mmCIF file of C-alpha atoms in Angstrom:
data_model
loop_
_atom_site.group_PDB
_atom_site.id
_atom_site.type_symbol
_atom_site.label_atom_id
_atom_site.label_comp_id
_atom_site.label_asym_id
_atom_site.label_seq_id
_atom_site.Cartn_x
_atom_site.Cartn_y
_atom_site.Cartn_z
ATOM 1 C CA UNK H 99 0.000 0.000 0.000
ATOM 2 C CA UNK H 100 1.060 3.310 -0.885
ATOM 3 C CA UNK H 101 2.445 5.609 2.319
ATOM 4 C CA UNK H 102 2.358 9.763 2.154
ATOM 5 C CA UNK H 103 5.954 10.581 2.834
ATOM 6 C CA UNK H 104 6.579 14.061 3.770
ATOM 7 C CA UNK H 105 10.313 13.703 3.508
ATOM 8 C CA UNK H 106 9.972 12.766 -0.129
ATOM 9 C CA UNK H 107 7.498 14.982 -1.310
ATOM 10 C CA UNK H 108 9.898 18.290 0.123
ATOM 11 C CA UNK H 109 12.552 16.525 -1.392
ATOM 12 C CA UNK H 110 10.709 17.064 -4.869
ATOM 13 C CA UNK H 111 9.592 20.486 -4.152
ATOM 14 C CA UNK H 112 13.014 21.332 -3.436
ATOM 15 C CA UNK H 113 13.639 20.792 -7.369
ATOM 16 C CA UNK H 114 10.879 23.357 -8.005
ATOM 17 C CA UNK H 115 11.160 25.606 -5.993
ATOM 18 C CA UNK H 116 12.835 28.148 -3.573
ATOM 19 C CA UNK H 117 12.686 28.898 -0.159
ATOM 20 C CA UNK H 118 10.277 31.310 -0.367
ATOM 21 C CA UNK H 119 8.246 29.341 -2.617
ATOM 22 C CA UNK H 120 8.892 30.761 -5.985
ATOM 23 C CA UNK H 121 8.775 28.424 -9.214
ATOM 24 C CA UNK H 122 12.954 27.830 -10.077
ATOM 25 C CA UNK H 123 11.608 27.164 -13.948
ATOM 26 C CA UNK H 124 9.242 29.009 -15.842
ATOM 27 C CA UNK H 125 8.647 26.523 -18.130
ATOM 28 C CA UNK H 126 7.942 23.773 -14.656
ATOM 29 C CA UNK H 127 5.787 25.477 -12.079
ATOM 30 C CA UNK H 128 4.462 23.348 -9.371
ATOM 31 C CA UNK H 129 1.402 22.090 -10.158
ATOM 32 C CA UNK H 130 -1.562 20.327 -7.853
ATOM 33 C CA UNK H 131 -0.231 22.957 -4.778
ATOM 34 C CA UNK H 132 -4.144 22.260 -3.312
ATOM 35 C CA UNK H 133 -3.070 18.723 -3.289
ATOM 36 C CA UNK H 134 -0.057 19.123 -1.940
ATOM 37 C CA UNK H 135 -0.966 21.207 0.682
ATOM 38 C CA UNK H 136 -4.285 18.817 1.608
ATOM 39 C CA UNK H 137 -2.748 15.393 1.728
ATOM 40 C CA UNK H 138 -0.213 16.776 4.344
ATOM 41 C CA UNK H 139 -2.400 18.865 6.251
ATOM 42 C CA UNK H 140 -3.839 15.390 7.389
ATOM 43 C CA UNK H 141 -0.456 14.027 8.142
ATOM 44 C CA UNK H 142 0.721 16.937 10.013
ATOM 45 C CA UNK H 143 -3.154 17.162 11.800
ATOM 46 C CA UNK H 144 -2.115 13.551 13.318
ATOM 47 C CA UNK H 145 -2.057 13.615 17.250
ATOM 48 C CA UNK H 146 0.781 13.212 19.165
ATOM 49 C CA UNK H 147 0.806 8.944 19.884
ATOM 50 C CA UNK H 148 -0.800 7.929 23.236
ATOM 51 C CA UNK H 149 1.470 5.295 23.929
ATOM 52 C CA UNK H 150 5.157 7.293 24.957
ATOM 53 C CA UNK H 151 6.152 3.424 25.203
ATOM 54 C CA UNK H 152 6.153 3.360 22.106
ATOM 55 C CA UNK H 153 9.517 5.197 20.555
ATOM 56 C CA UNK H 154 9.336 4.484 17.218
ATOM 57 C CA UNK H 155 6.243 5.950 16.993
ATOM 58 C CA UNK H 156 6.714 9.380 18.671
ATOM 59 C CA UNK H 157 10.425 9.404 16.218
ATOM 60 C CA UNK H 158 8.309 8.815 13.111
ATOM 61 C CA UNK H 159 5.625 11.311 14.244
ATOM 62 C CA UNK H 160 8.280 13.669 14.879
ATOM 63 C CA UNK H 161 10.289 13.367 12.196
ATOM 64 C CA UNK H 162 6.561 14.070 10.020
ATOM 65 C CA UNK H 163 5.998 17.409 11.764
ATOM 66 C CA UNK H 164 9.164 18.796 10.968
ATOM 67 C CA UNK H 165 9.518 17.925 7.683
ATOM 68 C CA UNK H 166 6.445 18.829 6.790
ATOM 69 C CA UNK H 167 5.704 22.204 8.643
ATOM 70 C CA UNK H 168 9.251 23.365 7.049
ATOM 71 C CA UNK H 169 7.938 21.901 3.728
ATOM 72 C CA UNK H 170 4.661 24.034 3.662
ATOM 73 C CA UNK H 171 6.796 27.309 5.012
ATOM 74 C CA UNK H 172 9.226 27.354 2.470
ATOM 75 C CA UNK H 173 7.397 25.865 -0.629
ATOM 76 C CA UNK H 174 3.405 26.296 -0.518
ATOM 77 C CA UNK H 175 2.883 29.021 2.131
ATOM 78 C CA UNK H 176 2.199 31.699 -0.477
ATOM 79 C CA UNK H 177 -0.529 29.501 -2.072
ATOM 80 C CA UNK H 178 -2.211 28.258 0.680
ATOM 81 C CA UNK H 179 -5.616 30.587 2.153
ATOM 82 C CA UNK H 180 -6.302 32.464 4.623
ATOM 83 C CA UNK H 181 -7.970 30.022 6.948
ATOM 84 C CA UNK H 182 -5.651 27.484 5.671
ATOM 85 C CA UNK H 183 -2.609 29.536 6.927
ATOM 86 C CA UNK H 184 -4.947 30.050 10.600
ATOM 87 C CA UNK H 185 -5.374 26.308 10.579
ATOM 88 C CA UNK H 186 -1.592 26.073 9.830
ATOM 89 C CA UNK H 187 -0.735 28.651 13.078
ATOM 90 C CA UNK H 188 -2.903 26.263 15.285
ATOM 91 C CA UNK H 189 -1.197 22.997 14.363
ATOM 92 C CA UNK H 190 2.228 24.912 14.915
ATOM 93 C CA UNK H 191 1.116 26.000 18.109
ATOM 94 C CA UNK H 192 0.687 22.896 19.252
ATOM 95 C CA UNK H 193 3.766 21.242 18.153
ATOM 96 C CA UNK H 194 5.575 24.169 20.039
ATOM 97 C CA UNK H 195 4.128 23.571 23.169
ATOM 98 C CA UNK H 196 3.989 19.726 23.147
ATOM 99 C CA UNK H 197 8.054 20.460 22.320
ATOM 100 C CA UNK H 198 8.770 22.009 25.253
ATOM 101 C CA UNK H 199 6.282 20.061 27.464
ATOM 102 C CA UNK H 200 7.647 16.733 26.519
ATOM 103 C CA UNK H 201 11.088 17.566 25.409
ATOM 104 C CA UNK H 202 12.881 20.102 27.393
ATOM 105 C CA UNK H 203 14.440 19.316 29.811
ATOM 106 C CA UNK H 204 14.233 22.582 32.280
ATOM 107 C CA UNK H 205 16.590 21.565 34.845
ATOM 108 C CA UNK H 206 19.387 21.456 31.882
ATOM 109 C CA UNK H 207 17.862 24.505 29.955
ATOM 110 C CA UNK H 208 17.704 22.233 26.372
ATOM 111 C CA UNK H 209 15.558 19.769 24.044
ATOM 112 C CA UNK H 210 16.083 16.004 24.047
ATOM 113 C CA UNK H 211 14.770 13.978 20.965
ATOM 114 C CA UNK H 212 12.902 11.925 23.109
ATOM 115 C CA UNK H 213 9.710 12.315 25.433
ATOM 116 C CA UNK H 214 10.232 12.755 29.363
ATOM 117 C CA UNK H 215 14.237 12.152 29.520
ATOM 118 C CA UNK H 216 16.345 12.938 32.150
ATOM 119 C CA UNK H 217 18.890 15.080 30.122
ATOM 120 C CA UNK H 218 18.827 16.748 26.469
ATOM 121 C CA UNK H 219 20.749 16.410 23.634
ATOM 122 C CA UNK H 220 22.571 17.998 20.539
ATOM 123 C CA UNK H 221 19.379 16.314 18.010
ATOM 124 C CA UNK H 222 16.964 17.935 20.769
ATOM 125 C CA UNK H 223 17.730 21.388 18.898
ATOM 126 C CA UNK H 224 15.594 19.594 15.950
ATOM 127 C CA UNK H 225 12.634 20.082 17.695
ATOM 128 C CA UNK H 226 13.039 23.879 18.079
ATOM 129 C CA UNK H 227 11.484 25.569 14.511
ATOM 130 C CA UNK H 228 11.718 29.212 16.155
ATOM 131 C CA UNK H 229 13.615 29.865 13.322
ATOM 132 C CA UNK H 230 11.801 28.677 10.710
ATOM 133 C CA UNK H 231 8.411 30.329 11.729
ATOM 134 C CA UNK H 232 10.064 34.197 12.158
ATOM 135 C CA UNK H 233 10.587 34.454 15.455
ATOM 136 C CA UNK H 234 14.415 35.710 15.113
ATOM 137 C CA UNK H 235 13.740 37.674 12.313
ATOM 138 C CA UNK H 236 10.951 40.514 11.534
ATOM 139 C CA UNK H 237 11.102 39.996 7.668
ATOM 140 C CA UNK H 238 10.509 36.571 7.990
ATOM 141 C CA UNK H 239 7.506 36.770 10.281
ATOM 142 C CA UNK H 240 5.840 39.195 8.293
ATOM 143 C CA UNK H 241 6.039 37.129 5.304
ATOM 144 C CA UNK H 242 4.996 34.148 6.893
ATOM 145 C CA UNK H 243 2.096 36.294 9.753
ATOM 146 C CA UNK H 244 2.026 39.521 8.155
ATOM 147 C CA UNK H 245 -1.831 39.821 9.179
ATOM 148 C CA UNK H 246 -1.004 39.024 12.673
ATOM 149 C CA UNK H 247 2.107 41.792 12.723
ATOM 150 C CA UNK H 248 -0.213 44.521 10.893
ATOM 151 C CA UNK H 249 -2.299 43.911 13.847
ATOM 152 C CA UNK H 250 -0.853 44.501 16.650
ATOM 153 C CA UNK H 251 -3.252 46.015 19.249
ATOM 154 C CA UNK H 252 -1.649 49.441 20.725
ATOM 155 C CA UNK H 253 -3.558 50.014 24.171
ATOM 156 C CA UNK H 254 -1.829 53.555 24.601
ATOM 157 C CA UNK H 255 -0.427 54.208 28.079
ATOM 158 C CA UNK H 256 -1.395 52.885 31.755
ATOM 159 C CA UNK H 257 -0.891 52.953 35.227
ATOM 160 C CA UNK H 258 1.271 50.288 37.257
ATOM 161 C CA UNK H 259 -1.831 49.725 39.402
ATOM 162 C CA UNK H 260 -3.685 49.218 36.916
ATOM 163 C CA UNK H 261 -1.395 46.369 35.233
ATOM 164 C CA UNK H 262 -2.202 43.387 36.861
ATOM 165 C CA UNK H 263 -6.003 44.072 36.015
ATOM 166 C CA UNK H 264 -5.250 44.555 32.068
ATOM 167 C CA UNK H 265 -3.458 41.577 32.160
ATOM 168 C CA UNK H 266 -6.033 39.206 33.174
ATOM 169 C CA UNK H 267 -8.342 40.788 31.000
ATOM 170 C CA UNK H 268 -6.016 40.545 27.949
ATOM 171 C CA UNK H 269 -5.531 36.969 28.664
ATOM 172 C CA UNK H 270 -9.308 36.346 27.874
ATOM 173 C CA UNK H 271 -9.484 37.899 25.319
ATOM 174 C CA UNK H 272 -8.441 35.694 21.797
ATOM 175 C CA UNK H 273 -4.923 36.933 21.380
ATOM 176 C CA UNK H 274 -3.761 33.366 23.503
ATOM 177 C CA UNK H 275 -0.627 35.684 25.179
ATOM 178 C CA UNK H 276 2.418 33.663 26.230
ATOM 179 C CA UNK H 277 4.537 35.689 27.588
ATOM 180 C CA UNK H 278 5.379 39.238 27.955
ATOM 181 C CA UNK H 279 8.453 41.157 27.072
ATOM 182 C CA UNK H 280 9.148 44.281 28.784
ATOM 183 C CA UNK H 281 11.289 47.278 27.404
ATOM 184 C CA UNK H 282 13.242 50.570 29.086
ATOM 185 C CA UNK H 283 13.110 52.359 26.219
ATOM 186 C CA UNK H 284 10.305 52.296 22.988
ATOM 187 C CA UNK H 285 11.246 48.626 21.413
ATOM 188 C CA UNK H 286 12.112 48.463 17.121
ATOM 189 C CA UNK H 287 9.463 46.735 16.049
ATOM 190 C CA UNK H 288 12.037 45.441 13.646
ATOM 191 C CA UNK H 289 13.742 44.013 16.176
ATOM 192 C CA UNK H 290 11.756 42.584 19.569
ATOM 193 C CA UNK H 291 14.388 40.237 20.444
ATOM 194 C CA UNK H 292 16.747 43.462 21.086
ATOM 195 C CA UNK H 293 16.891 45.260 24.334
ATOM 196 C CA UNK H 294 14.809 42.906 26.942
ATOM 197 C CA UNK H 295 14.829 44.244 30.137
ATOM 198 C CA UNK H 296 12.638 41.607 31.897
ATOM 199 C CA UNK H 297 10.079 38.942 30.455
ATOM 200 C CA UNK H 298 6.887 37.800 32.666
ATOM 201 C CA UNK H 299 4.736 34.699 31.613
ATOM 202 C CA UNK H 300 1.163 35.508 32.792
ATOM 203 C CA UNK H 301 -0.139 31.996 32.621
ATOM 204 C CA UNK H 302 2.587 30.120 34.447
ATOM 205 C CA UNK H 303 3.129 28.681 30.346
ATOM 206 C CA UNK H 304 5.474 26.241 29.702
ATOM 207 C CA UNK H 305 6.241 27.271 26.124
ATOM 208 C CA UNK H 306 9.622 29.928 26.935
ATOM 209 C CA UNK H 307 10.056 33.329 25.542
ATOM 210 C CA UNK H 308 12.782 32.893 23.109
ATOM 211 C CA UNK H 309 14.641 35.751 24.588
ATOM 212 C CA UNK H 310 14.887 33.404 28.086
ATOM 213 C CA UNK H 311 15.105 30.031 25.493
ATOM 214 C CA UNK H 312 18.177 30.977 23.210
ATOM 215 C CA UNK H 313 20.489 32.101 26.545
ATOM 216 C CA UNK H 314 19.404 28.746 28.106
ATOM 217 C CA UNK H 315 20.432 26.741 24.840
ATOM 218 C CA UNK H 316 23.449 28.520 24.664
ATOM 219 C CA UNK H 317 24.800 27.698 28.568
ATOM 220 C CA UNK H 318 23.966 23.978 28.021
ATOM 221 C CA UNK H 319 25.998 24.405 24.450
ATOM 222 C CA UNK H 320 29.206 25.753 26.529
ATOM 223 C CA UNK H 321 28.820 23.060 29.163
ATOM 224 C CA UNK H 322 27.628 19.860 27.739
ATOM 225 C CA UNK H 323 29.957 17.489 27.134
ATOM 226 C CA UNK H 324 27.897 16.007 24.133
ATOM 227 C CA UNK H 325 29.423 17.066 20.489
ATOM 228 C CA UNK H 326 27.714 15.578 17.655
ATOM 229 C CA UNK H 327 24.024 14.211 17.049
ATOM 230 C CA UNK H 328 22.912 12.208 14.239
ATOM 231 C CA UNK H 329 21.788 15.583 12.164
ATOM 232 C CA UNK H 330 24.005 18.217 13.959
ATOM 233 C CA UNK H 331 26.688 19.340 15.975
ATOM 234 C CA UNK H 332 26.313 21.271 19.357
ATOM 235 C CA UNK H 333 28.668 23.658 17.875
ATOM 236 C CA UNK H 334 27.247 24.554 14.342
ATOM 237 C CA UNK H 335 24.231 24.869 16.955
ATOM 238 C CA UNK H 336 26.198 27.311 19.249
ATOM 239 C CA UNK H 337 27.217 29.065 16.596
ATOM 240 C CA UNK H 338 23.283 29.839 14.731
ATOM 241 C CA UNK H 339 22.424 31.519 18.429
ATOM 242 C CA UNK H 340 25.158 33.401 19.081
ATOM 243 C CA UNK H 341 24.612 35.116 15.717
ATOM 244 C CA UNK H 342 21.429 36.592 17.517
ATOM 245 C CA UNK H 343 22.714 38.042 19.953
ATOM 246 C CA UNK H 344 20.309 37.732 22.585
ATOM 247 C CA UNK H 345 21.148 38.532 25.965
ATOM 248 C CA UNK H 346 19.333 36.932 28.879
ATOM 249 C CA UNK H 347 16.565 39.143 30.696
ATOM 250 C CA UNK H 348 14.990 39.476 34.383
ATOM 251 C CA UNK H 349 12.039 37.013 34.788
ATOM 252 C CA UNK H 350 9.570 38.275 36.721
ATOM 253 C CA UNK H 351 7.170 36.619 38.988
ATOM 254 C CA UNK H 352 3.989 37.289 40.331
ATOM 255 C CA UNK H 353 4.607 38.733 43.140
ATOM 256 C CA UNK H 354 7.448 41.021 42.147
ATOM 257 C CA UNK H 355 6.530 42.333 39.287
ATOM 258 C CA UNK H 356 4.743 45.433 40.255
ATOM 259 C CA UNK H 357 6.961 46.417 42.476
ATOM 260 C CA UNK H 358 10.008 45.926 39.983
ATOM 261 C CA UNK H 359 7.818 47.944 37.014
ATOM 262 C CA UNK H 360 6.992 50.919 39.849
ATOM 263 C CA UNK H 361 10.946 51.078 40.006
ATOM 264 C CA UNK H 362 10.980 52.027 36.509
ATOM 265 C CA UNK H 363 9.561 55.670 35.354
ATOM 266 C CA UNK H 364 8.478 54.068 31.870
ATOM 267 C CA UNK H 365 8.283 50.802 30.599
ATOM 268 C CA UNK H 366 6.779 49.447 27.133
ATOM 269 C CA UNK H 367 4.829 45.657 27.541
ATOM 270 C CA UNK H 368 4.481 43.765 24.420
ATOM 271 C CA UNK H 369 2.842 40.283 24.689
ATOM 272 C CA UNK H 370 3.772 37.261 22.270
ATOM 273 C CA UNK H 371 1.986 33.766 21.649
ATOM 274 C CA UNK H 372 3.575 30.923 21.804
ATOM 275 C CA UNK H 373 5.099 30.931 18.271
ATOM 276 C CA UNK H 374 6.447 34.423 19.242
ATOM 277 C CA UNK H 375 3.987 36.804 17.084
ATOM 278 C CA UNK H 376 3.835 40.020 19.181
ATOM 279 C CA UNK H 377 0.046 40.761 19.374
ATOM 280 C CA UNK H 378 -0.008 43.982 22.034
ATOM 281 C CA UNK H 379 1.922 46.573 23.102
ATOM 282 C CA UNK H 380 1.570 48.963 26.157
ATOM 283 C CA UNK H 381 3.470 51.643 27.874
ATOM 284 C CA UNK H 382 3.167 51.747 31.601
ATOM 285 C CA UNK H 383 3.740 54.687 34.021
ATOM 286 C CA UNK H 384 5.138 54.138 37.207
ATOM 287 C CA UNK H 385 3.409 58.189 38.034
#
């Protein structure tokens, strides 16, 4: 019987056409894209197995979900619709936080390439598709989210007493906030990775900011004895997130973080979903 395989069909795509999805031939443009894109919507709309006994099966559906979600980004994103690309964002959202609520291991500040294991490991960092969705670069996530980014909800300027309230009636609202990034100074919108000051997850989430994440990666990268995986190297690895340059923040808790805004004259609040899209910003006023 005849087996969808996600790994060969990018493999053919990859003859056709770019990374951002444009046709390499004029005389060959991909054809049957609404195919394409169908058939592995229900691969990649699979659940994650029931059974974690069962290895083989959580490598094999793991191995599907990457290939595939990088196959759609880079070669049928532009032709897929609008609620096809919202359906895409949901399945993504998923796969991020079953990632980091299966696979990292928090006490080591990494991935490991299996569920539920003690310590991570250099193919863990295939798990992590940051990258690949925008969250490290602007032009990128507009291309991919640009709706999302135009969007961006500006709810002018507010009191520190007044904070804690907003939050909790932001996080009913349908944005589905992660975290929160907070900012000295008015943030590029270019570049939200850039100047952190402190980061504050409002739900207790599991899914990490990627301004706390790439830090993390990057201390178990200097001190893990580990070298090579079967598809990387810790180094090559290293060397990808120091390019970003992102420096470590404060992480505020609950019951410090008014009084550590209130020390603070000004200070902009920008709140992210799990796959990083900012969807609010907000200046508060310590006066």
């Amino acid at each position: 019987m005849l087996k969808n395989d996600l790994n060969n069909t990018a493999s053919v795509l990859k003859a056709y056409r770019d990374y951002d999805g444009n046709d390499l031939y004029d005389d060959f443009p991909l054809r049957y894209t609404d195919k394409l894109f169908s058939n592995s919507l229900k691969i990649l709309s699979e659940p994650y197995p029931a059974n974690e006994d069962e290895l083989d099966e959580i490598h094999e559906w793991n191995l599907k979900k990457v290939k595939g979600f990088k196959m759609i980004l880079r070669y049928l994103w532009k032709d897929i619709s609008k609620k096809d690309k919202q359906t895409m964002e949901h399945l993504l959202a998923d796969f991020v936080t079953i990632s980091f609520d299966k696979y990292y291991v928090k006490s080591e500040g990494a991935f490991s390439y299996y569920p539920k294991s003690k310590h991570a490991s250099a193919d863990g960092f295939s798990n992590m598709i940051f990258d690949d969705i925008g969250a490290f670069s602007y032009t990128k996530q507009k291309k991919l989210f640009g709706e999302s980014i135009d969007s961006i909800q500006n709810h002018g300027i507010i009191t520190i007493e007044n904070f804690k309230p907003f939050v909790q009636k932001i996080l009913k609202s349908d944005m589905k906030i992660n975290s929160l990034r907070f900012y000295k100074t008015k943030p590029d919108s270019t570049k939200l990775t850039e100047n952190v000051w402190a980061i504050f997850y409002p739900n207790n989430s599991v899914v990490l900011d990627v301004t706390e994440l790439v830090p993390n990666l990057l201390t178990w990268a200097d001190s893990t004895k580990l070298s090579l995986g079967n598809w990387t190297s810790v180094a090559k690895k290293k060397q990808e997130l120091e390019k970003l340059h992102i420096k470590k923040p404060i992480i505020l808790l609950e019951n410090n973080i008014e009084n550590a805004l209130a020390v603070e004259e000004d200070v902009y609040c920008i709140g992210f979903n799990v796959l990083q899209i900012p969807k609010f910003i907000i200046k508060c006023n310590s006066k």
